[in-house]
Amino acid sequence: GESVGLHLPTLSVQEGDNSIINCAYSNSASDYFIWYKQESGKGPQFIIDIRSNMDKRQGQRVTVLLNKTVKHLSLQIAATQPGDSAVYFCAAYDQAGTALIFGKGTTLSVSS
Amino acid sequence: SAVISQKPSRDICQRGTSLTIQCQVDSQVTMMFWYRQQPGQSLTLIATANQGSEATYESGFVIDKFPISRPNLTFSTLTVSNMSPEDSSIYLCSVEPARTYGYTFGSGTRLTVV
């Protein structure tokens, strides 16, 4: 079946470093991808998205890269701050294009 | 983006009982989605709720265990029936107000079954 997965369950960085969180997906028909941030006790929050007709999209301190050839996307966080500590999920729509399928999540820990 | 209010935020329930979780959205939406997040895990879609029709359940989830109501375009409930400790999870309501930004999520209901 369809799956969306992340390579590493945890990532620890120092404040000020750049963080890279990776995700692989299985459905080659997926055309829209989203990164979410989930802080403790809260629901997931939208960070950034990318459509399959792009290979890079930048936001404020975040960049998402999409490699459709190997079905891989990554989230880059520049100058990571303690407030970035959270669980990060990638998500893609299912084959029907209606439901979001979530990856397993990477816990980012930022130490100062 | 839409604002979602979910109640209760947390509850501790006895096994064998049922809990109904409410989800209120501040705007009309066609589809509402219910997810389960088991401890330390990712989000798994339980069902999609459309107003005026029966909910569509994902594999592994059945209506008898997770009955859903969708009486109007701004409200839905999810009931967790005949609970067991394995049902201890966070249950999240979400909507898709616009395809541009994916789903908006409520803050979730943290359920503990003892």
PDB file of C-alpha atoms in Angstrom:
ATOM      1  CA  GLY A   1       0.000   0.000   0.000  1.00  0.00           C
ATOM      2  CA  GLU A   2       0.906   3.622   0.019  1.00  0.00           C
ATOM      3  CA  SER A   3       3.378   4.838   2.565  1.00  0.00           C
ATOM      4  CA  VAL A   4       5.151   7.959   3.585  1.00  0.00           C
ATOM      5  CA  GLY A   5       8.161   7.530   5.791  1.00  0.00           C
ATOM      6  CA  LEU A   6      11.014   9.336   7.429  1.00  0.00           C
ATOM      7  CA  HIS A   7      14.538   8.056   7.659  1.00  0.00           C
ATOM      8  CA  LEU A   8      15.443   9.012  11.201  1.00  0.00           C
ATOM      9  CA  PRO A   9      13.196   8.997  14.272  1.00  0.00           C
ATOM     10  CA  THR A  10      15.296  11.547  16.167  1.00  0.00           C
ATOM     11  CA  LEU A  11      17.631  14.397  15.333  1.00  0.00           C
ATOM     12  CA  SER A  12      19.613  16.389  17.865  1.00  0.00           C
ATOM     13  CA  VAL A  13      21.269  19.664  16.906  1.00  0.00           C
ATOM     14  CA  GLN A  14      22.854  22.679  18.535  1.00  0.00           C
ATOM     15  CA  GLU A  15      21.153  26.049  18.435  1.00  0.00           C
ATOM     16  CA  GLY A  16      22.228  27.898  15.326  1.00  0.00           C
ATOM     17  CA  ASP A  17      22.963  24.772  13.299  1.00  0.00           C
ATOM     18  CA  ASN A  18      21.047  23.886  10.165  1.00  0.00           C
ATOM     19  CA  SER A  19      18.717  20.866  10.412  1.00  0.00           C
ATOM     20  CA  ILE A  20      17.754  18.490   7.644  1.00  0.00           C
ATOM     21  CA  ILE A  21      14.841  16.111   8.027  1.00  0.00           C
ATOM     22  CA  ASN A  22      14.232  13.532   5.309  1.00  0.00           C
ATOM     23  CA  CYS A  23      11.170  11.724   4.007  1.00  0.00           C
ATOM     24  CA  ALA A  24      10.546   9.057   1.374  1.00  0.00           C
ATOM     25  CA  TYR A  25       7.216   8.308  -0.262  1.00  0.00           C
ATOM     26  CA  SER A  26       5.985   5.370  -2.299  1.00  0.00           C
ATOM     27  CA  ASN A  27       3.174   6.731  -4.473  1.00  0.00           C
ATOM     28  CA  SER A  28       4.701   8.117  -7.654  1.00  0.00           C
ATOM     29  CA  ALA A  29       1.349   9.764  -8.456  1.00  0.00           C
ATOM     30  CA  SER A  30       1.533  11.998  -5.371  1.00  0.00           C
ATOM     31  CA  ASP A  31       1.465  15.600  -6.520  1.00  0.00           C
ATOM     32  CA  TYR A  32       1.331  17.563  -3.287  1.00  0.00           C
ATOM     33  CA  PHE A  33       3.441  17.270  -0.157  1.00  0.00           C
ATOM     34  CA  ILE A  34       3.250  18.998   3.188  1.00  0.00           C
ATOM     35  CA  TRP A  35       5.487  19.303   6.189  1.00  0.00           C
ATOM     36  CA  TYR A  36       3.880  19.600   9.613  1.00  0.00           C
ATOM     37  CA  LYS A  37       5.275  20.506  13.012  1.00  0.00           C
ATOM     38  CA  GLN A  38       3.715  19.069  16.136  1.00  0.00           C
ATOM     39  CA  GLU A  39       4.579  20.469  19.519  1.00  0.00           C
ATOM     40  CA  SER A  40       3.753  18.606  22.692  1.00  0.00           C
ATOM     41  CA  GLY A  41       0.037  18.707  23.492  1.00  0.00           C
ATOM     42  CA  LYS A  42      -0.924  20.305  20.199  1.00  0.00           C
ATOM     43  CA  GLY A  43      -2.215  19.231  16.844  1.00  0.00           C
ATOM     44  CA  PRO A  44       0.057  19.308  13.785  1.00  0.00           C
ATOM     45  CA  GLN A  45       0.668  22.730  12.289  1.00  0.00           C
ATOM     46  CA  PHE A  46       1.362  23.470   8.642  1.00  0.00           C
ATOM     47  CA  ILE A  47       4.945  24.545   7.933  1.00  0.00           C
ATOM     48  CA  ILE A  48       5.431  24.462   4.190  1.00  0.00           C
ATOM     49  CA  ASP A  49       4.184  22.608   1.156  1.00  0.00           C
ATOM     50  CA  ILE A  50       5.403  21.795  -2.323  1.00  0.00           C
ATOM     51  CA  ARG A  51       3.739  20.601  -5.505  1.00  0.00           C
ATOM     52  CA  SER A  52       5.217  18.020  -7.799  1.00  0.00           C
ATOM     53  CA  ASN A  53       5.886  20.599 -10.533  1.00  0.00           C
ATOM     54  CA  MET A  54       8.519  22.178  -8.289  1.00  0.00           C
ATOM     55  CA  ASP A  55      11.741  20.828  -6.823  1.00  0.00           C
ATOM     56  CA  LYS A  56      12.366  23.522  -4.241  1.00  0.00           C
ATOM     57  CA  ARG A  57      10.313  25.932  -2.189  1.00  0.00           C
ATOM     58  CA  GLN A  58      11.481  28.360   0.440  1.00  0.00           C
ATOM     59  CA  GLY A  59       9.751  29.889   3.409  1.00  0.00           C
ATOM     60  CA  GLN A  60      10.959  31.771   6.404  1.00  0.00           C
ATOM     61  CA  ARG A  61      14.029  29.803   7.598  1.00  0.00           C
ATOM     62  CA  VAL A  62      12.623  26.632   6.006  1.00  0.00           C
ATOM     63  CA  THR A  63      13.205  25.048   2.633  1.00  0.00           C
ATOM     64  CA  VAL A  64      11.599  21.962   1.181  1.00  0.00           C
ATOM     65  CA  LEU A  65      13.339  19.981  -1.551  1.00  0.00           C
ATOM     66  CA  LEU A  66      11.562  17.433  -3.690  1.00  0.00           C
ATOM     67  CA  ASN A  67      13.304  14.761  -5.753  1.00  0.00           C
ATOM     68  CA  LYS A  68      10.653  12.960  -7.731  1.00  0.00           C
ATOM     69  CA  THR A  69      13.134  10.609  -9.363  1.00  0.00           C
ATOM     70  CA  VAL A  70      13.912   8.883  -6.087  1.00  0.00           C
ATOM     71  CA  LYS A  71      10.643   9.880  -4.391  1.00  0.00           C
ATOM     72  CA  HIS A  72      12.306  11.798  -1.623  1.00  0.00           C
ATOM     73  CA  LEU A  73      11.703  15.116   0.041  1.00  0.00           C
ATOM     74  CA  SER A  74      13.502  16.962   2.761  1.00  0.00           C
ATOM     75  CA  LEU A  75      12.886  19.830   5.134  1.00  0.00           C
ATOM     76  CA  GLN A  76      15.756  22.127   5.873  1.00  0.00           C
ATOM     77  CA  ILE A  77      15.600  24.471   8.847  1.00  0.00           C
ATOM     78  CA  ALA A  78      18.187  27.223   8.906  1.00  0.00           C
ATOM     79  CA  ALA A  79      19.683  28.549  12.145  1.00  0.00           C
ATOM     80  CA  THR A  80      17.696  26.104  14.258  1.00  0.00           C
ATOM     81  CA  GLN A  81      16.282  27.572  17.465  1.00  0.00           C
ATOM     82  CA  PRO A  82      15.066  25.917  20.686  1.00  0.00           C
ATOM     83  CA  GLY A  83      11.513  26.781  19.628  1.00  0.00           C
ATOM     84  CA  ASP A  84      11.963  24.485  16.658  1.00  0.00           C
ATOM     85  CA  SER A  85      12.051  21.481  18.999  1.00  0.00           C
ATOM     86  CA  ALA A  86       9.070  19.358  18.007  1.00  0.00           C
ATOM     87  CA  VAL A  87       8.049  16.324  15.996  1.00  0.00           C
ATOM     88  CA  TYR A  88       8.077  16.875  12.239  1.00  0.00           C
ATOM     89  CA  PHE A  89       5.897  14.905   9.845  1.00  0.00           C
ATOM     90  CA  CYS A  90       5.816  14.795   6.095  1.00  0.00           C
ATOM     91  CA  ALA A  91       2.475  14.046   4.480  1.00  0.00           C
ATOM     92  CA  ALA A  92       1.167  13.329   1.006  1.00  0.00           C
ATOM     93  CA  TYR A  93      -2.269  12.803  -0.425  1.00  0.00           C
ATOM     94  CA  ASP A  94      -3.388   9.250  -1.102  1.00  0.00           C
ATOM     95  CA  GLN A  95      -3.987   7.901  -4.583  1.00  0.00           C
ATOM     96  CA  ALA A  96      -7.574   9.155  -4.538  1.00  0.00           C
ATOM     97  CA  GLY A  97      -6.302  12.620  -3.727  1.00  0.00           C
ATOM     98  CA  THR A  98      -8.599  13.070  -0.767  1.00  0.00           C
ATOM     99  CA  ALA A  99      -6.867  11.856   2.389  1.00  0.00           C
ATOM    100  CA  LEU A 100      -3.500  12.851   3.804  1.00  0.00           C
ATOM    101  CA  ILE A 101      -1.109  10.009   4.611  1.00  0.00           C
ATOM    102  CA  PHE A 102       1.447  10.877   7.278  1.00  0.00           C
ATOM    103  CA  GLY A 103       4.984   9.669   7.702  1.00  0.00           C
ATOM    104  CA  LYS A 104       6.284   8.366  11.012  1.00  0.00           C
ATOM    105  CA  GLY A 105       7.777  11.591  12.323  1.00  0.00           C
ATOM    106  CA  THR A 106      11.197  12.864  13.345  1.00  0.00           C
ATOM    107  CA  THR A 107      11.694  14.322  16.790  1.00  0.00           C
ATOM    108  CA  LEU A 108      13.968  17.356  16.553  1.00  0.00           C
ATOM    109  CA  SER A 109      15.749  18.353  19.744  1.00  0.00           C
ATOM    110  CA  VAL A 110      17.591  21.651  19.822  1.00  0.00           C
ATOM    111  CA  SER A 111      20.024  22.339  22.604  1.00  0.00           C
ATOM    112  CA  SER A 112      21.343  25.787  23.453  1.00  0.00           C
TER     113      SER A 112
ATOM    114  CA  SER B   1      -7.410  29.327   7.863  1.00  0.00           C
ATOM    115  CA  ALA B   2     -10.151  27.499   9.754  1.00  0.00           C
ATOM    116  CA  VAL B   3     -10.214  27.387  13.541  1.00  0.00           C
ATOM    117  CA  ILE B   4     -11.151  24.056  15.098  1.00  0.00           C
ATOM    118  CA  SER B   5     -12.400  23.554  18.637  1.00  0.00           C
ATOM    119  CA  GLN B   6     -12.209  20.023  19.934  1.00  0.00           C
ATOM    120  CA  LYS B   7     -13.713  18.783  23.186  1.00  0.00           C
ATOM    121  CA  PRO B   8     -12.790  17.290  25.568  1.00  0.00           C
ATOM    122  CA  SER B   9      -9.088  18.041  25.452  1.00  0.00           C
ATOM    123  CA  ARG B  10      -8.377  14.997  27.579  1.00  0.00           C
ATOM    124  CA  ASP B  11     -10.196  12.295  29.480  1.00  0.00           C
ATOM    125  CA  ILE B  12      -9.546   9.209  31.541  1.00  0.00           C
ATOM    126  CA  CYS B  13     -12.155   6.533  30.982  1.00  0.00           C
ATOM    127  CA  GLN B  14     -12.956   3.109  32.318  1.00  0.00           C
ATOM    128  CA  ARG B  15     -12.685   0.166  29.969  1.00  0.00           C
ATOM    129  CA  GLY B  16     -15.979  -0.909  28.471  1.00  0.00           C
ATOM    130  CA  THR B  17     -17.385   2.622  28.407  1.00  0.00           C
ATOM    131  CA  SER B  18     -17.727   4.992  25.442  1.00  0.00           C
ATOM    132  CA  LEU B  19     -16.536   8.549  24.867  1.00  0.00           C
ATOM    133  CA  THR B  20     -17.865  11.037  22.342  1.00  0.00           C
ATOM    134  CA  ILE B  21     -15.453  13.660  21.029  1.00  0.00           C
ATOM    135  CA  GLN B  22     -16.811  16.846  19.512  1.00  0.00           C
ATOM    136  CA  CYS B  23     -15.273  18.905  16.741  1.00  0.00           C
ATOM    137  CA  GLN B  24     -16.533  22.403  15.879  1.00  0.00           C
ATOM    138  CA  VAL B  25     -15.209  24.434  12.936  1.00  0.00           C
ATOM    139  CA  ASP B  26     -15.633  28.176  12.548  1.00  0.00           C
ATOM    140  CA  SER B  27     -16.483  27.879   8.842  1.00  0.00           C
ATOM    141  CA  GLN B  28     -18.401  25.504   6.638  1.00  0.00           C
ATOM    142  CA  VAL B  29     -16.343  22.657   5.233  1.00  0.00           C
ATOM    143  CA  THR B  30     -17.292  19.783   2.997  1.00  0.00           C
ATOM    144  CA  MET B  31     -15.163  17.081   4.545  1.00  0.00           C
ATOM    145  CA  MET B  32     -13.985  16.534   8.084  1.00  0.00           C
ATOM    146  CA  PHE B  33     -11.351  13.949   8.955  1.00  0.00           C
ATOM    147  CA  TRP B  34     -10.714  11.997  12.123  1.00  0.00           C
ATOM    148  CA  TYR B  35      -7.215  10.744  12.928  1.00  0.00           C
ATOM    149  CA  ARG B  36      -5.764   8.634  15.693  1.00  0.00           C
ATOM    150  CA  GLN B  37      -2.261   9.153  17.033  1.00  0.00           C
ATOM    151  CA  GLN B  38      -1.079   6.378  19.280  1.00  0.00           C
ATOM    152  CA  PRO B  39       1.663   7.205  21.822  1.00  0.00           C
ATOM    153  CA  GLY B  40       4.876   8.149  20.060  1.00  0.00           C
ATOM    154  CA  GLN B  41       3.417   7.322  16.673  1.00  0.00           C
ATOM    155  CA  SER B  42       2.299   9.107  13.558  1.00  0.00           C
ATOM    156  CA  LEU B  43      -1.251  10.017  12.574  1.00  0.00           C
ATOM    157  CA  THR B  44      -3.521   7.347  11.143  1.00  0.00           C
ATOM    158  CA  LEU B  45      -6.707   8.292   9.345  1.00  0.00           C
ATOM    159  CA  ILE B  46      -9.798   6.716  10.925  1.00  0.00           C
ATOM    160  CA  ALA B  47     -12.517   8.039   8.657  1.00  0.00           C
ATOM    161  CA  THR B  48     -13.730  10.868   6.473  1.00  0.00           C
ATOM    162  CA  ALA B  49     -17.036  12.477   7.410  1.00  0.00           C
ATOM    163  CA  ASN B  50     -19.210  14.193   4.818  1.00  0.00           C
ATOM    164  CA  GLN B  51     -22.364  16.016   5.760  1.00  0.00           C
ATOM    165  CA  GLY B  52     -25.490  14.132   4.773  1.00  0.00           C
ATOM    166  CA  SER B  53     -23.862  10.782   4.143  1.00  0.00           C
ATOM    167  CA  GLU B  54     -22.271   7.968   6.104  1.00  0.00           C
ATOM    168  CA  ALA B  55     -18.638   8.318   7.013  1.00  0.00           C
ATOM    169  CA  THR B  56     -16.042   6.482   4.969  1.00  0.00           C
ATOM    170  CA  TYR B  57     -13.789   4.330   7.138  1.00  0.00           C
ATOM    171  CA  GLU B  58     -10.206   3.342   6.479  1.00  0.00           C
ATOM    172  CA  SER B  59      -9.003  -0.224   6.626  1.00  0.00           C
ATOM    173  CA  GLY B  60      -8.875  -1.445  10.206  1.00  0.00           C
ATOM    174  CA  PHE B  61     -11.570   0.906  11.486  1.00  0.00           C
ATOM    175  CA  VAL B  62     -15.258   0.029  11.676  1.00  0.00           C
ATOM    176  CA  ILE B  63     -18.413   2.001  12.310  1.00  0.00           C
ATOM    177  CA  ASP B  64     -19.459  -0.079  15.315  1.00  0.00           C
ATOM    178  CA  LYS B  65     -16.267   0.839  17.143  1.00  0.00           C
ATOM    179  CA  PHE B  66     -15.962   4.440  15.914  1.00  0.00           C
ATOM    180  CA  PRO B  67     -19.404   5.792  15.029  1.00  0.00           C
ATOM    181  CA  ILE B  68     -19.278   9.260  13.514  1.00  0.00           C
ATOM    182  CA  SER B  69     -21.951  11.903  13.161  1.00  0.00           C
ATOM    183  CA  ARG B  70     -21.897  14.883  10.799  1.00  0.00           C
ATOM    184  CA  PRO B  71     -25.149  16.769  11.303  1.00  0.00           C
ATOM    185  CA  ASN B  72     -24.047  19.969   9.525  1.00  0.00           C
ATOM    186  CA  LEU B  73     -21.145  21.594   7.709  1.00  0.00           C
ATOM    187  CA  THR B  74     -19.416  22.884  10.850  1.00  0.00           C
ATOM    188  CA  PHE B  75     -19.691  20.040  13.353  1.00  0.00           C
ATOM    189  CA  SER B  76     -18.832  16.369  13.773  1.00  0.00           C
ATOM    190  CA  THR B  77     -18.519  13.838  16.578  1.00  0.00           C
ATOM    191  CA  LEU B  78     -16.459  10.700  16.916  1.00  0.00           C
ATOM    192  CA  THR B  79     -17.418   8.094  19.489  1.00  0.00           C
ATOM    193  CA  VAL B  80     -14.921   5.563  20.762  1.00  0.00           C
ATOM    194  CA  SER B  81     -17.087   2.640  21.846  1.00  0.00           C
ATOM    195  CA  ASN B  82     -16.524  -0.174  24.322  1.00  0.00           C
ATOM    196  CA  MET B  83     -13.079   1.157  25.106  1.00  0.00           C
ATOM    197  CA  SER B  84     -10.045  -0.910  26.013  1.00  0.00           C
ATOM    198  CA  PRO B  85      -6.554   0.270  27.049  1.00  0.00           C
ATOM    199  CA  GLU B  86      -5.442  -0.183  23.416  1.00  0.00           C
ATOM    200  CA  ASP B  87      -7.710   2.746  22.517  1.00  0.00           C
ATOM    201  CA  SER B  88      -5.536   5.093  24.578  1.00  0.00           C
ATOM    202  CA  SER B  89      -4.435   7.635  21.977  1.00  0.00           C
ATOM    203  CA  ILE B  90      -4.770  11.193  20.840  1.00  0.00           C
ATOM    204  CA  TYR B  91      -7.781  11.648  18.573  1.00  0.00           C
ATOM    205  CA  LEU B  92      -7.578  14.554  16.152  1.00  0.00           C
ATOM    206  CA  CYS B  93     -10.178  16.263  14.051  1.00  0.00           C
ATOM    207  CA  SER B  94      -9.096  18.015  10.875  1.00  0.00           C
ATOM    208  CA  VAL B  95     -10.542  19.872   7.921  1.00  0.00           C
ATOM    209  CA  GLU B  96      -9.304  20.944   4.537  1.00  0.00           C
ATOM    210  CA  PRO B  97     -10.503  24.531   4.098  1.00  0.00           C
ATOM    211  CA  ALA B  98      -8.447  24.989   0.957  1.00  0.00           C
ATOM    212  CA  ARG B  99      -6.242  22.587  -0.927  1.00  0.00           C
ATOM    213  CA  THR B 100      -3.471  25.133  -0.825  1.00  0.00           C
ATOM    214  CA  TYR B 101      -2.586  24.525   2.789  1.00  0.00           C
ATOM    215  CA  GLY B 102      -3.429  20.917   3.393  1.00  0.00           C
ATOM    216  CA  TYR B 103      -5.302  20.122   6.556  1.00  0.00           C
ATOM    217  CA  THR B 104      -5.929  22.233   9.617  1.00  0.00           C
ATOM    218  CA  PHE B 105      -5.991  20.261  12.853  1.00  0.00           C
ATOM    219  CA  GLY B 106      -7.672  20.668  16.185  1.00  0.00           C
ATOM    220  CA  SER B 107      -5.545  20.389  19.300  1.00  0.00           C
ATOM    221  CA  GLY B 108      -6.702  16.815  19.852  1.00  0.00           C
ATOM    222  CA  THR B 109      -8.322  14.748  22.582  1.00  0.00           C
ATOM    223  CA  ARG B 110      -5.905  12.790  24.739  1.00  0.00           C
ATOM    224  CA  LEU B 111      -7.724   9.648  25.812  1.00  0.00           C
ATOM    225  CA  THR B 112      -6.485   7.283  28.481  1.00  0.00           C
ATOM    226  CA  VAL B 113      -8.400   4.065  29.107  1.00  0.00           C
ATOM    227  CA  VAL B 114      -7.839   2.347  32.431  1.00  0.00           C
TER     228      VAL B 114
END
